PDB file of N, CA and C and ligand atoms in Angstrom:
ATOM      1  N   MET Y   1      29.814 -33.932   6.370  1.00 67.00           N
ATOM      2  CA  MET Y   1      29.908 -32.672   5.593  1.00 67.00           C
ATOM      3  C   MET Y   1      29.570 -32.940   4.205  1.00 67.00           C
ATOM      4  N   LYS Y   2      28.703 -32.154   3.403  1.00 72.00           N
ATOM      5  CA  LYS Y   2      28.054 -32.630   2.331  1.00 72.00           C
ATOM      6  C   LYS Y   2      28.817 -31.667   1.143  1.00 72.00           C
ATOM      7  N   GLY Y   3      29.869 -31.245   1.143  1.00 73.00           N
ATOM      8  CA  GLY Y   3      30.359 -30.416   0.043  1.00 73.00           C
ATOM      9  C   GLY Y   3      29.850 -29.009   0.571  1.00 73.00           C
ATOM     10  N   LYS Y   4      30.725 -28.071  -0.107  1.00 73.00           N
ATOM     11  CA  LYS Y   4      30.406 -26.549   0.340  1.00 73.00           C
ATOM     12  C   LYS Y   4      29.251 -26.170  -0.660  1.00 73.00           C
ATOM     13  N   THR Y   5      28.930 -25.024  -0.249  1.00 70.00           N
ATOM     14  CA  THR Y   5      27.690 -24.290  -1.044  1.00 70.00           C
ATOM     15  C   THR Y   5      28.510 -23.019  -1.270  1.00 70.00           C
ATOM     16  N   ARG Y   6      28.844 -22.829  -2.579  1.00 71.00           N
ATOM     17  CA  ARG Y   6      29.591 -21.626  -3.086  1.00 71.00           C
ATOM     18  C   ARG Y   6      28.534 -20.639  -3.651  1.00 71.00           C
ATOM     19  N   ARG Y   7      27.845 -19.949  -3.030  1.00 72.00           N
ATOM     20  CA  ARG Y   7      27.002 -19.010  -3.819  1.00 72.00           C
ATOM     21  C   ARG Y   7      27.487 -17.677  -4.238  1.00 72.00           C
ATOM     22  N   GLY Y   8      28.928 -17.463  -3.891  1.00 70.00           N
ATOM     23  CA  GLY Y   8      29.351 -16.407  -3.970  1.00 70.00           C
ATOM     24  C   GLY Y   8      29.604 -15.907  -5.466  1.00 70.00           C
ATOM     25  N   ALA Y   9      29.754 -17.083  -6.290  1.00 68.00           N
ATOM     26  CA  ALA Y   9      29.934 -17.081  -7.750  1.00 68.00           C
ATOM     27  C   ALA Y   9      28.950 -16.363  -8.624  1.00 68.00           C
ATOM     28  N   ASN Y  10      27.639 -16.698  -8.039  1.00 70.00           N
ATOM     29  CA  ASN Y  10      26.598 -16.403  -8.817  1.00 70.00           C
ATOM     30  C   ASN Y  10      25.823 -14.877  -8.312  1.00 70.00           C
ATOM     31  N   ARG Y  11      26.694 -14.429  -7.371  1.00 75.00           N
ATOM     32  CA  ARG Y  11      26.008 -13.518  -6.502  1.00 75.00           C
ATOM     33  C   ARG Y  11      25.852 -12.236  -7.439  1.00 75.00           C
ATOM     34  N   TRP Y  12      27.018 -12.043  -7.909  1.00 75.00           N
ATOM     35  CA  TRP Y  12      27.543 -10.460  -8.239  1.00 75.00           C
ATOM     36  C   TRP Y  12      26.821 -10.679 -10.072  1.00 75.00           C
ATOM     37  N   ARG Y  13      25.885  -9.536 -10.376  1.00 74.00           N
ATOM     38  CA  ARG Y  13      25.604  -9.457 -11.429  1.00 74.00           C
ATOM     39  C   ARG Y  13      26.318  -8.256 -12.288  1.00 74.00           C
ATOM     40  N   ALA Y  14      26.236  -8.493 -13.737  1.00 76.00           N
ATOM     41  CA  ALA Y  14      27.072  -7.420 -14.463  1.00 76.00           C
ATOM     42  C   ALA Y  14      25.989  -6.001 -14.314  1.00 76.00           C
ATOM     43  N   PRO Y  15      26.379  -5.059 -13.890  1.00 74.00           N
ATOM     44  CA  PRO Y  15      25.401  -4.066 -13.881  1.00 74.00           C
ATOM     45  C   PRO Y  15      25.151  -3.526 -15.484  1.00 74.00           C
ATOM     46  N   LYS Y  16      23.940  -3.293 -15.570  1.00 87.00           N
ATOM     47  CA  LYS Y  16      23.359  -2.657 -16.956  1.00 87.00           C
ATOM     48  C   LYS Y  16      23.496  -1.344 -16.976  1.00 87.00           C
ATOM     49  N   LEU Y  17      23.981  -0.765 -18.224  1.00 93.00           N
ATOM     50  CA  LEU Y  17      24.228   0.504 -18.394  1.00 93.00           C
ATOM     51  C   LEU Y  17      23.187   1.330 -18.743  1.00 93.00           C
ATOM     52  N   ARG Y  18      22.642   2.503 -17.959  1.00 88.00           N
ATOM     53  CA  ARG Y  18      21.950   3.134 -18.287  1.00 88.00           C
ATOM     54  C   ARG Y  18      22.122   4.719 -18.764  1.00 88.00           C
ATOM     55  N   PRO Y  19      21.412   5.346 -19.640  1.00 91.00           N
ATOM     56  CA  PRO Y  19      22.009   6.655 -19.804  1.00 91.00           C
ATOM     57  C   PRO Y  19      21.379   7.714 -18.856  1.00 91.00           C
ATOM     58  N   CYS Y  20      22.323   8.611 -18.432  1.00 90.00           N
ATOM     59  CA  CYS Y  20      22.078   9.337 -17.209  1.00 90.00           C
ATOM     60  C   CYS Y  20      21.054  10.316 -17.776  1.00 90.00           C
ATOM     61  N   PRO Y  21      19.908  10.698 -17.131  1.00 85.00           N
ATOM     62  CA  PRO Y  21      19.186  11.677 -17.536  1.00 85.00           C
ATOM     63  C   PRO Y  21      19.663  13.345 -17.543  1.00 85.00           C
ATOM     64  N   GLU Y  22      20.713  13.218 -16.823  1.00 87.00           N
ATOM     65  CA  GLU Y  22      21.297  14.669 -16.677  1.00 87.00           C
ATOM     66  C   GLU Y  22      22.277  14.832 -17.713  1.00 87.00           C
ATOM     67  N   CYS Y  23      23.256  14.094 -17.798  1.00 91.00           N
ATOM     68  CA  CYS Y  23      24.563  14.279 -18.890  1.00 91.00           C
ATOM     69  C   CYS Y  23      24.540  13.158 -19.931  1.00 91.00           C
ATOM     70  N   SER Y  24      23.346  12.276 -19.964  1.00 92.00           N
ATOM     71  CA  SER Y  24      23.077  11.345 -20.944  1.00 92.00           C
ATOM     72  C   SER Y  24      24.392  10.405 -21.256  1.00 92.00           C
ATOM     73  N   SER Y  25      25.190  10.250 -20.082  1.00 93.00           N
ATOM     74  CA  SER Y  25      26.247   9.057 -20.320  1.00 93.00           C
ATOM     75  C   SER Y  25      25.826   8.028 -19.753  1.00 93.00           C
ATOM     76  N   ALA Y  26      26.510   6.983 -20.218  1.00 94.00           N
ATOM     77  CA  ALA Y  26      26.044   5.423 -19.694  1.00 94.00           C
ATOM     78  C   ALA Y  26      26.569   5.475 -18.419  1.00 94.00           C
ATOM     79  N   VAL Y  27      25.713   5.060 -17.371  1.00 91.00           N
ATOM     80  CA  VAL Y  27      26.251   4.922 -16.061  1.00 91.00           C
ATOM     81  C   VAL Y  27      25.531   3.611 -15.681  1.00 91.00           C
ATOM     82  N   PRO Y  28      26.050   2.641 -14.832  1.00 90.00           N
ATOM     83  CA  PRO Y  28      25.348   1.396 -14.372  1.00 90.00           C
ATOM     84  C   PRO Y  28      24.184   1.813 -13.509  1.00 90.00           C
ATOM     85  N   SER Y  29      23.440   0.819 -13.552  1.00 83.00           N
ATOM     86  CA  SER Y  29      22.035   1.012 -12.786  1.00 83.00           C
ATOM     87  C   SER Y  29      22.351   1.325 -11.241  1.00 83.00           C
ATOM     88  N   HIS Y  30      21.727   1.527 -10.493  1.00 85.00           N
ATOM     89  CA  HIS Y  30      21.896   1.577  -9.013  1.00 85.00           C
ATOM     90  C   HIS Y  30      23.044   2.217  -8.631  1.00 85.00           C
ATOM     91  N   ILE Y  31      23.651   3.120  -9.498  1.00 89.00           N
ATOM     92  CA  ILE Y  31      24.769   3.793  -9.114  1.00 89.00           C
ATOM     93  C   ILE Y  31      24.673   5.343  -9.784  1.00 89.00           C
ATOM     94  N   ALA Y  32      25.085   6.311  -8.882  1.00 91.00           N
ATOM     95  CA  ALA Y  32      25.145   7.453  -9.188  1.00 91.00           C
ATOM     96  C   ALA Y  32      26.017   7.784 -10.276  1.00 91.00           C
ATOM     97  N   CYS Y  33      25.441   8.767 -11.185  1.00 92.00           N
ATOM     98  CA  CYS Y  33      26.407   9.015 -12.216  1.00 92.00           C
ATOM     99  C   CYS Y  33      27.630   9.660 -11.833  1.00 92.00           C
ATOM    100  N   PRO Y  34      28.791   9.035 -12.326  1.00 89.00           N
ATOM    101  CA  PRO Y  34      29.914   9.634 -11.762  1.00 89.00           C
ATOM    102  C   PRO Y  34      30.412  10.759 -12.407  1.00 89.00           C
ATOM    103  N   SER Y  35      29.630  11.412 -13.459  1.00 89.00           N
ATOM    104  CA  SER Y  35      30.044  12.543 -14.346  1.00 89.00           C
ATOM    105  C   SER Y  35      29.392  13.648 -13.719  1.00 89.00           C
ATOM    106  N   CYS Y  36      28.070  13.470 -13.312  1.00 90.00           N
ATOM    107  CA  CYS Y  36      27.275  14.695 -12.818  1.00 90.00           C
ATOM    108  C   CYS Y  36      27.032  14.295 -11.433  1.00 90.00           C
ATOM    109  N   GLY Y  37      27.096  13.400 -10.937  1.00 91.00           N
ATOM    110  CA  GLY Y  37      26.607  13.051  -9.635  1.00 91.00           C
ATOM    111  C   GLY Y  37      24.993  12.905  -9.445  1.00 91.00           C
ATOM    112  N   TYR Y  38      24.388  12.647 -10.466  1.00 89.00           N
ATOM    113  CA  TYR Y  38      23.038  12.586 -10.371  1.00 89.00           C
ATOM    114  C   TYR Y  38      22.513  11.206 -10.131  1.00 89.00           C
ATOM    115  N   TYR Y  39      21.544  10.804  -9.302  1.00 88.00           N
ATOM    116  CA  TYR Y  39      20.951   9.510  -9.032  1.00 88.00           C
ATOM    117  C   TYR Y  39      19.337   9.863  -8.878  1.00 88.00           C
ATOM    118  N   LYS Y  40      18.507   9.448  -9.896  1.00 85.00           N
ATOM    119  CA  LYS Y  40      17.153   9.310  -9.574  1.00 85.00           C
ATOM    120  C   LYS Y  40      16.845  10.773  -9.591  1.00 85.00           C
ATOM    121  N   ASP Y  41      17.102  11.694 -10.386  1.00 83.00           N
ATOM    122  CA  ASP Y  41      16.763  12.838 -10.599  1.00 83.00           C
ATOM    123  C   ASP Y  41      17.173  13.714  -9.096  1.00 83.00           C
ATOM    124  N   ARG Y  42      18.151  13.280  -8.502  1.00 87.00           N
ATOM    125  CA  ARG Y  42      18.796  14.050  -7.284  1.00 87.00           C
ATOM    126  C   ARG Y  42      20.087  13.895  -7.548  1.00 87.00           C
ATOM    127  N   GLN Y  43      20.721  15.138  -6.986  1.00 90.00           N
ATOM    128  CA  GLN Y  43      22.248  14.981  -6.778  1.00 90.00           C
ATOM    129  C   GLN Y  43      22.879  14.405  -5.792  1.00 90.00           C
ATOM    130  N   VAL Y  44      23.386  13.066  -5.714  1.00 89.00           N
ATOM    131  CA  VAL Y  44      23.542  12.451  -4.690  1.00 89.00           C
ATOM    132  C   VAL Y  44      25.212  12.472  -4.342  1.00 89.00           C
ATOM    133  N   LEU Y  45      25.968  12.823  -5.398  1.00 88.00           N
ATOM    134  CA  LEU Y  45      27.552  13.277  -5.327  1.00 88.00           C
ATOM    135  C   LEU Y  45      27.962  14.633  -5.582  1.00 88.00           C
ATOM    136  N   SER Y  46      28.984  14.651  -4.950  1.00 89.00           N
ATOM    137  CA  SER Y  46      29.318  16.362  -5.267  1.00 89.00           C
ATOM    138  C   SER Y  46      30.512  16.120  -6.190  1.00 89.00           C
ATOM    139  N   VAL Y  47      30.143  16.792  -7.469  1.00 76.00           N
ATOM    140  CA  VAL Y  47      31.292  16.910  -8.442  1.00 76.00           C
ATOM    141  C   VAL Y  47      31.503  18.194  -8.537  1.00 76.00           C
ATOM    142  N   ASP Y  48      32.792  18.548  -8.812  1.00 76.00           N
ATOM    143  CA  ASP Y  48      33.222  19.573  -8.934  1.00 76.00           C
ATOM    144  C   ASP Y  48      33.403  20.217 -10.260  1.00 76.00           C
ATOM    145  N   ASN Y  49      33.768  19.172 -11.321  1.00 61.00           N
ATOM    146  CA  ASN Y  49      34.003  19.768 -12.733  1.00 61.00           C
ATOM    147  C   ASN Y  49      32.685  19.967 -13.324  1.00 61.00           C
ATOM    148  N   PHE Y  50      32.046  20.983 -13.061  1.00 54.00           N
ATOM    149  CA  PHE Y  50      30.907  21.153 -13.710  1.00 54.00           C
ATOM    150  C   PHE Y  50      30.890  22.264 -14.886  1.00 54.00           C
TER     151      PHE Y  50
HETATM  152 ZN1  LIG J   1      24.896  12.144 -15.285  1.00 89.91          ZN
END
């Protein structure tokens, strides 16, 4: 056995915040906006507080 390969530490990257095109709040990329539920010009989350 030659030692463990621990790749788990480098796997996760910090998400970059991008302004939401709908509500212009900073949301992590590749994640639907939690405020308005929009992701890539589509509403993918159902948000009630509209
Ligand atoms: Zn939004």
